[in-house]
Amino acid sequence: MPKRLLLFVSLAGLAAPAFAVDPAIKKQLEKLDPSTRLEQSCDTEAMSRINNDSTGFKPDKVIAYTFKDPIAGDNSLQAPGAVFRSKGDWYHLSYNCITGPQHINVRQLDYQIGEKVPREKWDKYYLYD
């Protein structure tokens, strides 16, 4: 059974199963241009996976481009300089994501969590509470 998507802050806080997008979320994603849709789908899946895996983190935001620009392919996104926020702190994140051709359904996502971002660096990278 697919995991449940618990947080979807970027697109209205709706819940949906991973790998199969809820119709309400799909409708919201379809309003976005394809490159934004790709990034939002991957960011949302990363939040869901981190939340559901036994990491102890409860992410409420993922940003793919904080420390390094993501690299987009036709149906993929590599985000080596991403971050996520959990319980008020920001953490380094890198992920590789593959979606379907509409950039809505995530077919594969691999991620790695890095170190906490020191609060004194938040302003420099436009991170916030």
PDB file of C-alpha atoms in Angstrom:
ATOM      1  CA  MET A   1       0.000   0.000   0.000  1.00  0.00           C
ATOM      2  CA  PRO A   2       1.383   3.450  -0.864  1.00  0.00           C
ATOM      3  CA  LYS A   3       2.522   5.771   1.896  1.00  0.00           C
ATOM      4  CA  ARG A   4       0.289   8.711   2.764  1.00  0.00           C
ATOM      5  CA  LEU A   5       1.342  12.240   1.997  1.00  0.00           C
ATOM      6  CA  LEU A   6       0.838  14.096   5.265  1.00  0.00           C
ATOM      7  CA  LEU A   7       2.028  17.592   4.453  1.00  0.00           C
ATOM      8  CA  PHE A   8       1.693  19.523   1.266  1.00  0.00           C
ATOM      9  CA  VAL A   9       2.369  23.095   2.357  1.00  0.00           C
ATOM     10  CA  SER A  10       3.406  24.371  -1.055  1.00  0.00           C
ATOM     11  CA  LEU A  11       0.033  23.579  -2.593  1.00  0.00           C
ATOM     12  CA  ALA A  12      -2.703  24.219  -0.043  1.00  0.00           C
ATOM     13  CA  GLY A  13      -1.929  21.619   2.629  1.00  0.00           C
ATOM     14  CA  LEU A  14      -3.814  18.742   1.013  1.00  0.00           C
ATOM     15  CA  ALA A  15      -3.052  15.068   1.710  1.00  0.00           C
ATOM     16  CA  ALA A  16      -2.528  12.339  -0.917  1.00  0.00           C
ATOM     17  CA  PRO A  17      -0.794   8.991  -1.315  1.00  0.00           C
ATOM     18  CA  ALA A  18       2.787   8.981  -2.549  1.00  0.00           C
ATOM     19  CA  PHE A  19       3.198   7.956  -6.186  1.00  0.00           C
ATOM     20  CA  ALA A  20      -0.523   8.471  -6.894  1.00  0.00           C
ATOM     21  CA  VAL A  21      -1.640  12.066  -6.679  1.00  0.00           C
ATOM     22  CA  ASP A  22      -4.972  13.008  -5.155  1.00  0.00           C
ATOM     23  CA  PRO A  23      -7.317  14.655  -7.714  1.00  0.00           C
ATOM     24  CA  ALA A  24      -7.385  17.939  -5.758  1.00  0.00           C
ATOM     25  CA  ILE A  25      -3.584  18.145  -5.703  1.00  0.00           C
ATOM     26  CA  LYS A  26      -3.407  17.147  -9.356  1.00  0.00           C
ATOM     27  CA  LYS A  27      -5.737  20.024 -10.207  1.00  0.00           C
ATOM     28  CA  GLN A  28      -3.478  22.461  -8.347  1.00  0.00           C
ATOM     29  CA  LEU A  29      -0.321  21.078  -9.978  1.00  0.00           C
ATOM     30  CA  GLU A  30      -1.857  21.305 -13.449  1.00  0.00           C
ATOM     31  CA  LYS A  31      -2.163  25.091 -12.988  1.00  0.00           C
ATOM     32  CA  LEU A  32       1.630  25.396 -12.765  1.00  0.00           C
ATOM     33  CA  ASP A  33       4.060  25.659 -15.661  1.00  0.00           C
ATOM     34  CA  PRO A  34       5.838  22.329 -16.330  1.00  0.00           C
ATOM     35  CA  SER A  35       9.159  23.238 -14.681  1.00  0.00           C
ATOM     36  CA  THR A  36       7.479  24.545 -11.525  1.00  0.00           C
ATOM     37  CA  ARG A  37       5.199  21.497 -11.504  1.00  0.00           C
ATOM     38  CA  LEU A  38       8.250  19.199 -11.658  1.00  0.00           C
ATOM     39  CA  GLU A  39       9.912  20.962  -8.738  1.00  0.00           C
ATOM     40  CA  GLN A  40       6.743  21.109  -6.615  1.00  0.00           C
ATOM     41  CA  SER A  41       5.950  17.431  -7.202  1.00  0.00           C
ATOM     42  CA  CYS A  42       9.467  16.402  -6.219  1.00  0.00           C
ATOM     43  CA  ASP A  43       9.616  18.747  -3.206  1.00  0.00           C
ATOM     44  CA  THR A  44       6.283  17.427  -1.974  1.00  0.00           C
ATOM     45  CA  GLU A  45       7.314  13.805  -2.392  1.00  0.00           C
ATOM     46  CA  ALA A  46      10.570  14.521  -0.519  1.00  0.00           C
ATOM     47  CA  MET A  47       8.550  16.007   2.369  1.00  0.00           C
ATOM     48  CA  SER A  48       6.286  12.982   2.415  1.00  0.00           C
ATOM     49  CA  ARG A  49       9.131  10.473   2.383  1.00  0.00           C
ATOM     50  CA  ILE A  50      11.123  12.226   5.095  1.00  0.00           C
ATOM     51  CA  ASN A  51       7.991  12.508   7.221  1.00  0.00           C
ATOM     52  CA  ASN A  52       7.049   8.843   6.793  1.00  0.00           C
ATOM     53  CA  ASP A  53      10.529   7.329   7.026  1.00  0.00           C
ATOM     54  CA  SER A  54      12.001   6.713  10.461  1.00  0.00           C
ATOM     55  CA  THR A  55      14.082   9.892  10.451  1.00  0.00           C
ATOM     56  CA  GLY A  56      12.285  11.664  13.300  1.00  0.00           C
ATOM     57  CA  PHE A  57      11.902  14.769  11.131  1.00  0.00           C
ATOM     58  CA  LYS A  58       8.524  16.403  10.451  1.00  0.00           C
ATOM     59  CA  PRO A  59       9.162  18.593   7.407  1.00  0.00           C
ATOM     60  CA  ASP A  60       6.760  21.371   6.517  1.00  0.00           C
ATOM     61  CA  LYS A  61       8.763  22.936   3.679  1.00  0.00           C
ATOM     62  CA  VAL A  62      11.296  21.820   1.068  1.00  0.00           C
ATOM     63  CA  ILE A  63      13.213  24.227  -1.174  1.00  0.00           C
ATOM     64  CA  ALA A  64      15.105  22.648  -4.073  1.00  0.00           C
ATOM     65  CA  TYR A  65      17.435  25.551  -4.918  1.00  0.00           C
ATOM     66  CA  THR A  66      18.803  27.048  -1.694  1.00  0.00           C
ATOM     67  CA  PHE A  67      22.485  26.108  -1.934  1.00  0.00           C
ATOM     68  CA  LYS A  68      22.769  25.048  -5.569  1.00  0.00           C
ATOM     69  CA  ASP A  69      20.513  25.252  -8.605  1.00  0.00           C
ATOM     70  CA  PRO A  70      18.632  22.046  -9.337  1.00  0.00           C
ATOM     71  CA  ILE A  71      19.320  20.216 -12.587  1.00  0.00           C
ATOM     72  CA  ALA A  72      16.178  19.420 -14.529  1.00  0.00           C
ATOM     73  CA  GLY A  73      15.864  16.707 -17.147  1.00  0.00           C
ATOM     74  CA  ASP A  74      12.829  15.867 -19.250  1.00  0.00           C
ATOM     75  CA  ASN A  75      11.142  14.052 -16.367  1.00  0.00           C
ATOM     76  CA  SER A  76      13.713  14.337 -13.616  1.00  0.00           C
ATOM     77  CA  LEU A  77      15.131  16.752 -11.101  1.00  0.00           C
ATOM     78  CA  GLN A  78      18.428  16.549  -9.253  1.00  0.00           C
ATOM     79  CA  ALA A  79      18.489  18.878  -6.265  1.00  0.00           C
ATOM     80  CA  PRO A  80      21.943  18.667  -4.660  1.00  0.00           C
ATOM     81  CA  GLY A  81      21.519  21.972  -2.799  1.00  0.00           C
ATOM     82  CA  ALA A  82      18.047  21.619  -1.335  1.00  0.00           C
ATOM     83  CA  VAL A  83      16.899  22.243   2.240  1.00  0.00           C
ATOM     84  CA  PHE A  84      13.926  21.302   4.353  1.00  0.00           C
ATOM     85  CA  ARG A  85      12.450  22.768   7.513  1.00  0.00           C
ATOM     86  CA  SER A  86      11.473  20.524  10.418  1.00  0.00           C
ATOM     87  CA  LYS A  87      10.311  21.660  13.844  1.00  0.00           C
ATOM     88  CA  GLY A  88      11.623  25.178  13.185  1.00  0.00           C
ATOM     89  CA  ASP A  89      15.097  24.213  11.989  1.00  0.00           C
ATOM     90  CA  TRP A  90      16.505  23.951   8.453  1.00  0.00           C
ATOM     91  CA  TYR A  91      18.535  20.981   7.212  1.00  0.00           C
ATOM     92  CA  HIS A  92      20.596  20.363   4.104  1.00  0.00           C
ATOM     93  CA  LEU A  93      18.990  17.938   1.662  1.00  0.00           C
ATOM     94  CA  SER A  94      19.874  16.446  -1.683  1.00  0.00           C
ATOM     95  CA  TYR A  95      17.528  14.406  -3.804  1.00  0.00           C
ATOM     96  CA  ASN A  96      17.087  12.805  -7.204  1.00  0.00           C
ATOM     97  CA  CYS A  97      13.534  12.591  -8.462  1.00  0.00           C
ATOM     98  CA  ILE A  98      11.903  11.015 -11.513  1.00  0.00           C
ATOM     99  CA  THR A  99       8.339  11.841 -12.502  1.00  0.00           C
ATOM    100  CA  GLY A 100       5.949  10.844 -15.243  1.00  0.00           C
ATOM    101  CA  PRO A 101       5.760  12.975 -18.392  1.00  0.00           C
ATOM    102  CA  GLN A 102       3.170  15.333 -16.884  1.00  0.00           C
ATOM    103  CA  HIS A 103       5.495  16.017 -13.899  1.00  0.00           C
ATOM    104  CA  ILE A 104       2.748  15.130 -11.454  1.00  0.00           C
ATOM    105  CA  ASN A 105       3.279  11.526 -10.359  1.00  0.00           C
ATOM    106  CA  VAL A 106       6.668  10.826  -8.794  1.00  0.00           C
ATOM    107  CA  ARG A 107       7.969   7.453  -9.953  1.00  0.00           C
ATOM    108  CA  GLN A 108      11.223   7.404  -7.989  1.00  0.00           C
ATOM    109  CA  LEU A 109      12.829   9.570  -5.333  1.00  0.00           C
ATOM    110  CA  ASP A 110      16.136   9.067  -3.544  1.00  0.00           C
ATOM    111  CA  TYR A 111      17.216  11.540  -0.890  1.00  0.00           C
ATOM    112  CA  GLN A 112      19.968  12.204   1.600  1.00  0.00           C
ATOM    113  CA  ILE A 113      19.644  14.412   4.668  1.00  0.00           C
ATOM    114  CA  GLY A 114      22.614  16.559   5.604  1.00  0.00           C
ATOM    115  CA  GLU A 115      23.575  18.739   8.548  1.00  0.00           C
ATOM    116  CA  LYS A 116      21.447  21.369  10.244  1.00  0.00           C
ATOM    117  CA  VAL A 117      21.866  24.836   8.710  1.00  0.00           C
ATOM    118  CA  PRO A 118      23.222  27.167  11.419  1.00  0.00           C
ATOM    119  CA  ARG A 119      20.731  29.917  12.267  1.00  0.00           C
ATOM    120  CA  GLU A 120      23.352  32.595  11.588  1.00  0.00           C
ATOM    121  CA  LYS A 121      23.311  31.554   7.905  1.00  0.00           C
ATOM    122  CA  TRP A 122      19.547  31.740   7.466  1.00  0.00           C
ATOM    123  CA  ASP A 123      19.467  35.373   6.305  1.00  0.00           C
ATOM    124  CA  LYS A 124      22.157  34.774   3.711  1.00  0.00           C
ATOM    125  CA  TYR A 125      20.106  31.967   2.129  1.00  0.00           C
ATOM    126  CA  TYR A 126      16.664  33.563   2.660  1.00  0.00           C
ATOM    127  CA  LEU A 127      15.557  30.928   5.156  1.00  0.00           C
ATOM    128  CA  TYR A 128      12.912  31.846   7.697  1.00  0.00           C
ATOM    129  CA  ASP A 129      10.945  30.662  10.755  1.00  0.00           C
TER     130      ASP A 129
END
